[in-house]
Coordinates of C-alpha atoms in Angstrom, one line a residue:
X116 CA 13.5 19.4 11.7
X117 CA 15.3 16.3 12.8
X118 CA 18.0 16.2 10.1
X119 CA 20.2 18.6 12.0
X120 CA 23.1 17.1 14.0
X121 CA 23.2 19.7 16.6
X122 CA 25.1 17.5 18.9
X123 CA 28.1 18.6 16.9
X124 CA 27.7 21.9 18.5
X125 CA 29.0 20.5 21.7
X126 CA 32.2 19.4 20.0
X127 CA 32.6 22.8 18.4
X128 CA 32.1 24.5 21.8
X129 CA 34.6 22.3 23.5
X130 CA 37.2 22.1 20.8
X131 CA 36.9 25.5 19.0
X132 CA 40.3 26.8 19.8
X133 CA 42.2 26.7 23.1
X134 CA 41.8 29.9 25.1
X135 CA 43.9 30.3 28.2
X136 CA 41.5 29.8 31.1
X137 CA 43.4 32.4 33.2
X138 CA 42.5 35.2 30.8
X139 CA 39.2 37.0 31.2
X140 CA 38.0 35.8 27.8
X141 CA 39.2 32.3 28.4
X142 CA 37.5 32.1 31.8
X143 CA 34.3 33.5 30.2
X144 CA 34.3 30.9 27.4
X145 CA 35.0 28.1 29.9
X146 CA 32.0 29.2 31.9
X147 CA 29.7 29.3 28.9
X148 CA 30.9 25.9 27.7
X149 CA 30.1 24.4 31.1
X150 CA 26.6 25.9 31.1
X151 CA 26.0 24.7 27.5
X152 CA 27.2 21.2 28.4
X153 CA 24.7 21.3 31.3
X154 CA 22.0 22.4 28.8
X155 CA 21.5 25.6 30.7
X156 CA 21.1 27.6 27.4
X157 CA 19.8 30.8 29.0
X158 CA 22.9 31.2 31.2
X159 CA 25.2 30.0 28.4
X160 CA 23.9 32.6 26.0
X161 CA 24.4 35.3 28.6
X162 CA 28.0 34.1 29.2
X163 CA 28.9 34.0 25.6
X164 CA 27.4 37.4 25.1
X165 CA 29.7 38.7 27.8
X166 CA 32.6 37.0 26.0
X167 CA 31.7 38.8 22.8
X168 CA 31.7 42.1 24.6
X169 CA 35.3 41.4 25.5
X170 CA 36.2 40.7 21.9
X171 CA 33.4 41.4 19.4
X172 CA 35.2 39.5 16.6
X173 CA 36.1 36.4 18.5
X174 CA 35.1 33.4 16.3
X175 CA 34.7 31.0 19.2
X176 CA 32.2 33.3 20.9
X177 CA 30.3 33.9 17.7
X178 CA 30.1 30.2 16.8
X179 CA 29.1 29.4 20.4
X180 CA 26.3 32.0 20.4
X181 CA 25.1 30.7 17.0
X182 CA 25.0 27.2 18.5
X183 CA 23.0 28.3 21.6
X184 CA 20.5 30.2 19.4
X185 CA 19.9 27.0 17.4
X186 CA 19.2 25.2 20.6
X187 CA 16.7 27.9 21.6
X188 CA 15.2 27.8 18.0
X189 CA 16.2 31.4 17.4
X190 CA 17.0 30.9 13.8
X191 CA 17.5 34.6 12.9
X192 CA 19.9 35.1 15.8
X193 CA 21.8 31.9 15.0
X194 CA 22.1 33.0 11.3
X195 CA 23.5 36.4 12.3
X196 CA 26.1 35.0 14.6
X197 CA 27.3 32.4 12.0
X198 CA 27.5 35.0 9.3
X199 CA 29.5 37.2 11.6
X200 CA 31.8 34.4 12.4
X201 CA 32.5 33.8 8.7
X202 CA 33.6 37.4 8.4
X203 CA 36.1 37.0 11.2
X204 CA 37.5 33.6 10.3
X205 CA 41.1 33.3 9.1
X206 CA 41.6 31.4 5.8
X207 CA 43.2 28.5 7.8
X208 CA 40.2 28.1 10.1
X209 CA 38.9 24.5 10.3
X210 CA 35.3 25.8 10.9
X211 CA 34.2 27.0 7.4
X212 CA 32.6 23.6 6.5
X213 CA 30.8 23.5 9.9
X214 CA 29.6 27.1 9.7
X215 CA 28.2 26.9 6.2
X216 CA 26.5 23.6 7.1
X217 CA 24.8 25.2 10.1
X218 CA 23.6 28.1 7.8
X219 CA 22.3 25.4 5.5
X220 CA 20.3 23.8 8.4
X221 CA 18.9 27.2 9.3
X222 CA 17.8 27.9 5.7
X223 CA 16.3 24.4 5.4
X224 CA 14.3 24.9 8.7
X225 CA 13.0 28.2 7.2
X226 CA 11.9 26.4 4.0
X227 CA 14.4 28.1 1.9
X228 CA 15.7 25.1 0.0
X229 CA 17.6 26.9 -2.7
X230 CA 19.6 28.9 -0.2
X231 CA 20.1 25.8 2.0
X232 CA 21.5 23.8 -1.0
X233 CA 23.9 26.6 -1.8
X234 CA 25.2 26.6 1.8
X235 CA 25.6 22.8 1.8
X236 CA 27.5 22.9 -1.4
X237 CA 29.7 25.6 0.0
X238 CA 30.3 23.5 3.1
X239 CA 31.2 20.5 1.0
X240 CA 33.7 22.6 -1.1
X241 CA 35.7 22.9 2.1
X242 CA 35.2 19.3 3.2
X243 CA 33.5 16.9 0.7
X244 CA 33.0 14.3 3.4
X245 CA 31.2 16.6 5.9
X246 CA 28.3 14.4 6.9
X247 CA 25.8 17.0 8.0
X248 CA 26.0 18.7 4.7
X249 CA 25.8 15.5 2.8
X250 CA 22.6 14.6 4.6
X251 CA 21.1 18.0 4.3
X252 CA 21.8 18.1 0.6
X253 CA 20.3 14.6 0.2
X254 CA 17.2 15.8 2.0
X255 CA 16.7 18.6 -0.4
X256 CA 17.5 16.4 -3.4
X257 CA 14.9 13.9 -2.2
X258 CA 12.3 16.7 -1.8
X259 CA 13.1 17.8 -5.4
X260 CA 12.1 14.3 -6.6
X261 CA 15.5 12.8 -7.4
X262 CA 15.3 9.8 -5.1
X263 CA 18.2 7.8 -6.6
X264 CA 20.6 10.8 -6.3
X265 CA 19.5 11.3 -2.7
X266 CA 20.1 7.6 -1.9
X267 CA 23.7 7.9 -3.2
X268 CA 24.3 10.9 -1.0
X269 CA 23.0 9.0 2.1
X270 CA 25.3 6.1 1.2
X271 CA 28.2 8.5 1.0
X272 CA 27.3 9.9 4.4
X273 CA 27.1 6.4 5.9
X274 CA 30.4 5.5 4.4
X275 CA 31.9 8.3 6.5
X276 CA 29.7 7.9 9.5
X277 CA 28.2 4.4 9.6
X278 CA 26.1 5.0 12.7
X279 CA 24.4 8.2 11.4
X280 CA 20.8 7.3 12.2
X281 CA 19.2 10.0 10.0
X282 CA 21.0 8.9 6.9
X283 CA 20.4 5.2 7.6
X284 CA 16.7 5.7 8.3
X285 CA 16.2 7.8 5.1
X286 CA 18.2 5.3 3.0
X287 CA 16.1 2.4 4.3
X288 CA 13.0 4.4 3.3
X289 CA 14.3 4.6 -0.3
X290 CA 15.1 0.9 -0.8
X291 CA 12.3 0.4 -3.3
X292 CA 13.8 3.2 -5.4
X293 CA 17.5 2.3 -5.5
X294 CA 17.5 -1.5 -4.9
X295 CA 18.7 -3.5 -7.9
X296 CA 16.6 -6.6 -8.9
X297 CA 19.2 -8.8 -7.2
X298 CA 19.0 -6.8 -3.9
X299 CA 15.2 -6.8 -4.0
X300 CA 15.1 -10.5 -4.6
X301 CA 17.4 -11.1 -1.7
X302 CA 15.3 -8.9 0.5
X303 CA 12.2 -11.0 -0.3
X304 CA 14.2 -14.1 0.5
X305 CA 15.1 -12.7 3.9
X306 CA 11.4 -12.1 4.5
X307 CA 10.6 -15.7 3.3
X308 CA 8.3 -14.2 0.6
X309 CA 9.9 -16.2 -2.2
X310 CA 11.6 -19.5 -2.5
X311 CA 15.3 -19.6 -1.6
X312 CA 16.3 -20.8 -5.0
X313 CA 14.4 -18.3 -7.0
X314 CA 16.8 -16.6 -9.6
X315 CA 14.8 -13.8 -11.2
X316 CA 12.6 -11.0 -9.9
X317 CA 9.1 -10.8 -11.4
X318 CA 6.8 -7.8 -11.6
X319 CA 4.6 -9.3 -8.9
X320 CA 7.6 -9.9 -6.7
X321 CA 8.6 -6.2 -7.0
X322 CA 5.0 -5.2 -6.2
X323 CA 5.0 -7.4 -3.1
X324 CA 8.3 -6.0 -1.9
X325 CA 7.1 -2.4 -2.2
X326 CA 3.9 -3.3 -0.2
X327 CA 5.8 -5.2 2.5
X328 CA 8.4 -2.4 2.8
X329 CA 5.7 0.2 2.9
X330 CA 4.0 -1.7 5.7
X331 CA 7.2 -1.8 7.7
X332 CA 7.8 1.9 7.2
X333 CA 4.2 2.7 8.4
X334 CA 5.0 0.9 11.7
X335 CA 3.4 -2.4 10.9
X336 CA 5.6 -4.4 13.3
X337 CA 4.7 -2.2 16.2
X338 CA 1.0 -2.5 15.1
X339 CA 1.2 -6.3 15.4
X340 CA 3.1 -6.2 18.7
X341 CA 0.2 -4.1 20.1
X342 CA -2.3 -6.7 18.9
X343 CA -0.5 -9.8 20.0
X344 CA 0.5 -10.3 23.7
X345 CA 3.3 -12.5 22.3
X346 CA 4.1 -11.9 18.7
X347 CA 4.5 -15.2 16.8
X348 CA 8.2 -15.9 16.0
X349 CA 7.6 -16.4 12.3
X350 CA 6.0 -12.9 11.9
X351 CA 9.3 -11.0 11.8
X352 CA 12.9 -11.6 10.9
X353 CA 16.1 -9.7 12.0
X354 CA 18.5 -8.5 9.4
X355 CA 22.2 -7.9 10.2
X356 CA 21.8 -9.7 13.5
X357 CA 24.6 -9.2 16.1
X358 CA 25.8 -6.0 14.4
X359 CA 25.3 -2.4 15.1
X360 CA 22.8 -2.2 12.2
X361 CA 20.3 -4.9 13.3
X362 CA 16.9 -4.3 11.8
X363 CA 13.6 -6.1 12.3
X364 CA 11.4 -6.7 9.2
X365 CA 8.1 -8.4 8.4
X366 CA 8.0 -11.9 7.0
X367 CA 5.4 -12.8 4.5
X368 CA 3.4 -14.5 7.4
X369 CA 3.7 -11.3 9.4
X370 CA 2.7 -9.2 6.5
X371 CA -0.4 -11.3 5.7
X372 CA -1.4 -11.2 9.4
X373 CA -0.9 -7.5 9.5
X374 CA -3.2 -6.9 6.5
X375 CA -5.9 -9.2 8.0
X376 CA -5.7 -7.4 11.3
X377 CA -5.9 -3.9 9.9
X378 CA -8.9 -5.0 7.8
X379 CA -10.7 -6.3 10.9
X380 CA -9.8 -3.1 12.8
X381 CA -11.0 -1.0 9.9
X382 CA -14.4 -2.7 9.9
X383 CA -14.9 -1.7 13.6
X384 CA -13.7 1.9 12.9
X385 CA -16.1 2.4 10.0
X386 CA -19.0 1.0 12.0
X387 CA -18.2 3.3 14.9
X388 CA -18.3 6.2 12.3
X389 CA -21.9 5.2 11.5
X390 CA -21.4 2.9 8.5
X391 CA -23.9 0.0 8.4
X392 CA -22.2 -3.4 8.5
X393 CA -23.9 -4.3 5.2
X394 CA -22.3 -1.3 3.6
X395 CA -18.8 -1.6 4.9
X396 CA -17.4 -3.8 2.2
X397 CA -18.9 -1.6 -0.5
X398 CA -17.2 1.6 0.7
X399 CA -15.1 3.4 -1.9
X400 CA -12.4 6.0 -1.8
X401 CA -13.0 9.5 -3.2
X402 CA -12.1 8.3 -6.7
X403 CA -14.8 5.6 -6.6
X404 CA -12.5 2.6 -6.1
X405 CA -13.4 -0.1 -3.5
X406 CA -11.2 0.1 -0.4
X407 CA -11.6 -3.6 0.6
X408 CA -10.1 -6.5 -1.3
X409 CA -12.0 -9.8 -1.6
X410 CA -10.1 -11.3 1.4
X411 CA -11.3 -8.4 3.6
X412 CA -7.9 -6.7 3.7
X413 CA -7.5 -3.0 2.6
X414 CA -6.1 -1.6 -0.6
X415 CA -3.4 1.0 -0.4
X416 CA -6.0 3.8 -0.7
X417 CA -8.2 1.9 1.7
X418 CA -5.4 2.1 4.3
X419 CA -5.4 5.9 3.8
X420 CA -9.2 6.0 4.2
X421 CA -8.9 3.9 7.4
X422 CA -6.2 6.2 8.9
X423 CA -8.3 9.2 8.1
X424 CA -11.3 7.6 9.8
X425 CA -9.1 7.0 12.9
X426 CA -8.7 10.8 13.0
X427 CA -12.4 11.4 12.7
X428 CA -12.2 12.4 9.0
X429 CA -14.4 11.0 6.3
X430 CA -12.5 10.1 3.2
X431 CA -14.8 7.4 1.9
X432 CA -18.0 7.2 -0.2
X433 CA -21.0 5.2 0.8
X434 CA -22.5 2.9 -1.8
X435 CA -25.0 5.5 -3.2
X436 CA -22.7 8.5 -2.9
X437 CA -21.5 10.0 -6.1
X438 CA -17.8 10.4 -6.8
X439 CA -16.9 14.1 -6.3
X440 CA -15.1 15.9 -9.1
X441 CA -11.3 15.9 -9.0
X442 CA -9.4 19.1 -8.2
X443 CA -8.0 19.1 -11.7
X444 CA -11.6 19.1 -13.1
X445 CA -12.7 21.8 -10.7
X446 CA -9.7 23.9 -11.8
X447 CA -10.9 23.5 -15.4
X448 CA -14.4 24.5 -14.4
X449 CA -13.1 27.6 -12.7
X450 CA -11.1 28.6 -15.8
X451 CA -14.2 28.1 -18.0
X452 CA -16.2 30.3 -15.7
X453 CA -13.5 33.0 -15.9
X454 CA -13.6 32.7 -19.7
X455 CA -17.4 33.0 -19.8
X456 CA -17.3 36.2 -17.6
X457 CA -14.6 37.6 -19.9
X458 CA -16.8 37.0 -22.9
X459 CA -19.8 38.9 -21.4
X460 CA -21.7 36.1 -19.7
X461 CA -23.2 36.3 -16.1
X462 CA -24.3 33.4 -14.0
X463 CA -27.9 32.9 -13.2
X464 CA -29.7 30.7 -10.6
X465 CA -31.8 27.7 -11.4
X466 CA -34.9 29.7 -10.3
X467 CA -33.9 32.5 -12.7
X468 CA -33.6 29.9 -15.5
X469 CA -37.1 28.8 -14.8
X470 CA -38.3 32.4 -15.0
X471 CA -36.7 32.7 -18.4
X472 CA -38.3 29.5 -19.6
X473 CA -41.7 30.7 -18.4
X474 CA -41.4 34.1 -19.9
X475 CA -40.1 32.8 -23.3
X476 CA -42.0 29.5 -23.4
X477 CA -38.7 28.1 -24.8
X478 CA -37.2 24.7 -23.9
X479 CA -33.7 24.6 -22.4
X480 CA -32.4 23.1 -25.7
X481 CA -33.8 26.1 -27.6
X482 CA -32.4 28.5 -25.1
X483 CA -29.0 27.0 -25.5
X484 CA -29.2 26.8 -29.3
X485 CA -30.7 30.2 -30.2
X486 CA -30.9 32.4 -27.1
X487 CA -27.4 32.5 -25.6
X488 CA -27.9 30.2 -22.6
X489 CA -24.7 28.4 -21.6
X490 CA -25.0 25.3 -19.3
X491 CA -21.8 24.2 -17.5
X492 CA -22.1 20.7 -15.9
X493 CA -20.1 20.1 -12.8
X494 CA -21.5 16.7 -11.6
X495 CA -24.5 14.6 -12.8
X496 CA -26.7 16.6 -10.5
X497 CA -25.0 20.0 -10.4
X498 CA -25.0 22.5 -13.3
X499 CA -24.2 26.2 -13.6
X500 CA -26.2 28.4 -16.0
X501 CA -25.0 31.6 -17.8
X502 CA -26.6 34.1 -20.1
X503 CA -25.1 36.8 -22.3
X504 CA -25.1 40.2 -20.5
X505 CA -23.4 42.3 -23.1
X506 CA -25.0 43.7 -26.2
X507 CA -24.4 41.3 -29.0
X508 CA -26.5 43.0 -31.6
X509 CA -28.9 40.0 -31.4
X510 CA -32.2 40.6 -29.5
X511 CA -32.7 36.8 -29.5
X512 CA -29.5 36.2 -27.6
X513 CA -30.0 39.1 -25.3
X514 CA -33.6 38.1 -24.4
X515 CA -32.8 35.8 -21.5
X516 CA -30.7 38.5 -19.7
X517 CA -33.6 40.9 -20.2
X518 CA -36.0 38.6 -18.4
X519 CA -33.4 37.9 -15.6
X520 CA -32.8 41.6 -15.0
X521 CA -36.6 42.3 -15.0
X522 CA -37.0 39.5 -12.4
X523 CA -34.1 40.9 -10.3
X524 CA -35.5 44.5 -10.5
X525 CA -38.6 43.4 -8.6
X526 CA -36.3 43.1 -5.5
X527 CA -33.9 45.9 -6.4
X528 CA -35.7 48.7 -8.4
X529 CA -32.3 50.4 -8.9
X530 CA -31.2 47.7 -11.4
X531 CA -31.3 48.7 -15.0
X532 CA -33.4 46.5 -17.3
X533 CA -31.9 46.6 -20.8
X534 CA -34.2 47.3 -23.8
X535 CA -35.1 44.4 -26.0
X536 CA -37.2 45.4 -29.0
X537 CA -37.9 41.8 -30.0
X538 CA -39.5 41.0 -26.7
X539 CA -41.4 44.2 -26.6
X540 CA -42.8 43.7 -30.2
X541 CA -43.9 40.1 -29.3
X542 CA -45.5 41.4 -26.1
X543 CA -47.7 43.8 -28.2
X544 CA -49.2 40.8 -29.9
X545 CA -49.4 38.9 -26.6
X546 CA -46.9 36.4 -27.9
X547 CA -43.9 34.6 -26.4
X548 CA -40.6 33.8 -28.2
X549 CA -41.4 30.1 -28.5
X550 CA -44.4 28.0 -29.4
X551 CA -46.1 25.5 -27.1
X552 CA -43.7 22.8 -28.2
X553 CA -40.8 25.0 -26.9
X554 CA -39.4 25.8 -30.4
X555 CA -38.5 29.3 -31.5
X556 CA -41.3 31.2 -33.3
X557 CA -40.4 32.6 -36.7
X558 CA -41.4 36.2 -37.2

């Protein structure tokens, strides 16, 4: 992951204690550091391994090997060396914060956020301003959903190290979350999206800022620059000009031009995917909402549909296509199916249902009301059918399963067809369970 400030490793390797170069260990370490600085990590690892053979508890050699392993993406090796270094460190060592922070980075790369957070907190207990640990902790806090707390941590990291690009980039991405109304209003003024003398932020202003900010984060400025040989000067503005933090943003003119351009490009992409021109503006997302606005620009979900189409994936519905059920609904359907099986039902096919109807002369309504049929709708066109397969003490409710098993036994004679005295008695009189109108006969 890109959160890890591995360039600090070079400083550790160069400054992690002064060993006399004339000693075998000192000469070995110097050789390893030169190779590491030259990014020859294979030789550097071999050199530091030799150093460790000279002194298997040498903290400098252990930290250096941990750093080389990180460069080689050997996470397990790096973790082992850093843990070994902790065991050999003196209480006065200045490298506790660094070492715990690297262990946090390793855990984070492995997806073990809980362990990573513990390591970062341990690192900060030695140095509360250790930037790498502040950023790592903020990344985890953000992933846990506490965006405002994460923003505060990124701010703290930037107060210590103003040029930290990771913290700055992530803090910018969180502006819609932590900006006050005053800051958001000022940001809109900088983008020429509201009048300079406006005093209060409205809900529509807030919505506009979120959309403009999102467009910037998605690379909207680069998108426009690719479309225009010479980008109009009023399409972007530069914040913090002539400082080390200069940042280009969209103006309202640039934002509107971007939306229009994306909409036009999307039309071509959908047509290339086989959508007829007359159907393009009636396309919907998978929830059934139109993806084009009246001005031919895309909605937020429409932008997602468009980016999916660019990757050759269909995430839209044609005008006559039905809205598919949501995953939440499908989960509920699956749970209901499990409940039915647990209560003695088995699923039957549509063909088998027709067999039951023919053999009983009953309507579907009668089957559901009196004969144990359960119909589970999934969509307007898709239904699942179930009948009782366990003995309920009711020959009426067990009759559909009797006919299903008799039908199945034609293909598989080993199947057991359950007895049903009611059906057998009616058969003696050449009767079916229902009359010609589909209603149940009375005995």
